[in-house]
C-alpha positions in Angstrom: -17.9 -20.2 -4.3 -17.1 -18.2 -7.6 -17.8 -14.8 -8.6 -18.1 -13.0 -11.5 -18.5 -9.9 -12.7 -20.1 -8.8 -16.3 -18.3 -6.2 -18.1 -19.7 -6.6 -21.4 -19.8 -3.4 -22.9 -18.7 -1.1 -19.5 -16.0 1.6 -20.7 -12.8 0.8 -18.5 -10.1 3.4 -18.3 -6.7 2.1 -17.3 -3.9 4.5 -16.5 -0.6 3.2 -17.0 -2.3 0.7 -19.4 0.4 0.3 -21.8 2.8 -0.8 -18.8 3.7 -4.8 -18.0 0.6 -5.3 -15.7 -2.1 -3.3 -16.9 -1.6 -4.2 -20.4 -2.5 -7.2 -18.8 -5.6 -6.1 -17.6 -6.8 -4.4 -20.5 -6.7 -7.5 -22.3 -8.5 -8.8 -20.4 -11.4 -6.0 -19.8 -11.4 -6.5 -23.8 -11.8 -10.0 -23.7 -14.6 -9.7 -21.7 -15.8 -7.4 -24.2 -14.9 -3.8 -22.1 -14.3 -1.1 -24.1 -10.9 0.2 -23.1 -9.1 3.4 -22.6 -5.5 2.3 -22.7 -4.4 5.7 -20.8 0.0 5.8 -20.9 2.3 8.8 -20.5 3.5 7.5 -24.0 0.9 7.6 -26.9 2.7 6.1 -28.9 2.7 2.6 -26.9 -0.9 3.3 -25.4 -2.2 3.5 -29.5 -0.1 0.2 -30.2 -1.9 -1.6 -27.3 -5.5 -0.1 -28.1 -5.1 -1.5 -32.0 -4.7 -5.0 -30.6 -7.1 -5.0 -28.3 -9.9 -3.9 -31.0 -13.4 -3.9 -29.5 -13.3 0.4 -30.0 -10.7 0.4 -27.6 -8.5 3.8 -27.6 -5.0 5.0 -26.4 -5.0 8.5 -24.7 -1.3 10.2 -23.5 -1.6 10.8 -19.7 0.4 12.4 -17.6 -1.4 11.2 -14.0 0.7 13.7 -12.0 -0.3 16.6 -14.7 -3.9 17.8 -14.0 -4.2 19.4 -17.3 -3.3 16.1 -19.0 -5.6 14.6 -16.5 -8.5 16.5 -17.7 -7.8 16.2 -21.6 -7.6 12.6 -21.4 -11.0 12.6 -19.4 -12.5 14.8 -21.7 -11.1 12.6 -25.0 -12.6 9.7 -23.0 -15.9 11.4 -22.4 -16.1 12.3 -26.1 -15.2 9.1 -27.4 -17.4 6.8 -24.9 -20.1 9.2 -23.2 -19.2 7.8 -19.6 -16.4 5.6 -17.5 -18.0 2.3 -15.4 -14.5 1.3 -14.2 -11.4 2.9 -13.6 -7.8 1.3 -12.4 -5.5 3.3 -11.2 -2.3 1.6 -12.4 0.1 4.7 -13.7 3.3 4.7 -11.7 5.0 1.7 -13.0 8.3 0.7 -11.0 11.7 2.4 -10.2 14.8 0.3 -9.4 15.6 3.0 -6.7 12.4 2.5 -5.1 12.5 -1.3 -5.1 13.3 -3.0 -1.5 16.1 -5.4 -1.0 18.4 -7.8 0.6 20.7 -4.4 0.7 17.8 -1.7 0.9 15.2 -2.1 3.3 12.3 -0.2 2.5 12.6 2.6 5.6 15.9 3.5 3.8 14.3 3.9 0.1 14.7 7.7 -1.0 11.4 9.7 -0.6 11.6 11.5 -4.1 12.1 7.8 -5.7 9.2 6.8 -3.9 7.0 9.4 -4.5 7.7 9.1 -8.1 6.0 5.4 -8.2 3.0 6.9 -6.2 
């Protein structure tokens, strides 16, 4: 059994959307004719990725951990498409020091590393 959803014309907001995997997904929300907020610490990437994606798609500079730059970027959102149907929480990205392996098991990983990713 397949399902799939419609998001032809819902306003998507993806934080950390100009990293590896959500610039993933916001191609694809834009494929399937979303119109996306490409939200990235960087503006400068986040612009980039919303000119490709076309479709009225916008890039926004986010810091997620920053509740000031939290509400501007919901505000330039909000003034730009009136409402947000979907939001992906994707900001955080990776940090070698908070990456398990063979060596560092994840109990020893340092908190501050982790907490960063979070």
């Amino acid at each position: 059994m397949s399902v799939s959803f419609d998001v032809q014309g819902k306003v998507a907001v993806v934080t950390g959307g100009a990293g590896v995997l959500c610039a993933a997904m916001c191609k694809a929300l834009a494929e399937a004719g979303a119109k996306v907020a490409v939200l990235d610490l960087r503006l400068e990437p986040a612009s980039a990725l919303a000119a490709e994606l076309g479709n009225g798609a916008i890039g926004v500079a986010c810091n997620v951990l920053d509740k000031a730059s939290v509400e501007a970027a919901a505000q330039k959102v909000n003034e730009t498409y009136g409402r947000v149907d979907i939001l992906i929480n994707g900001a955080g990205g990776n940090k070698p020091q908070a990456t398990t392996n063979p060596e560092q098991p994840f109990f020893d990983l340092p908190a501050d590393a982790l907490r960063w990713v979070f």
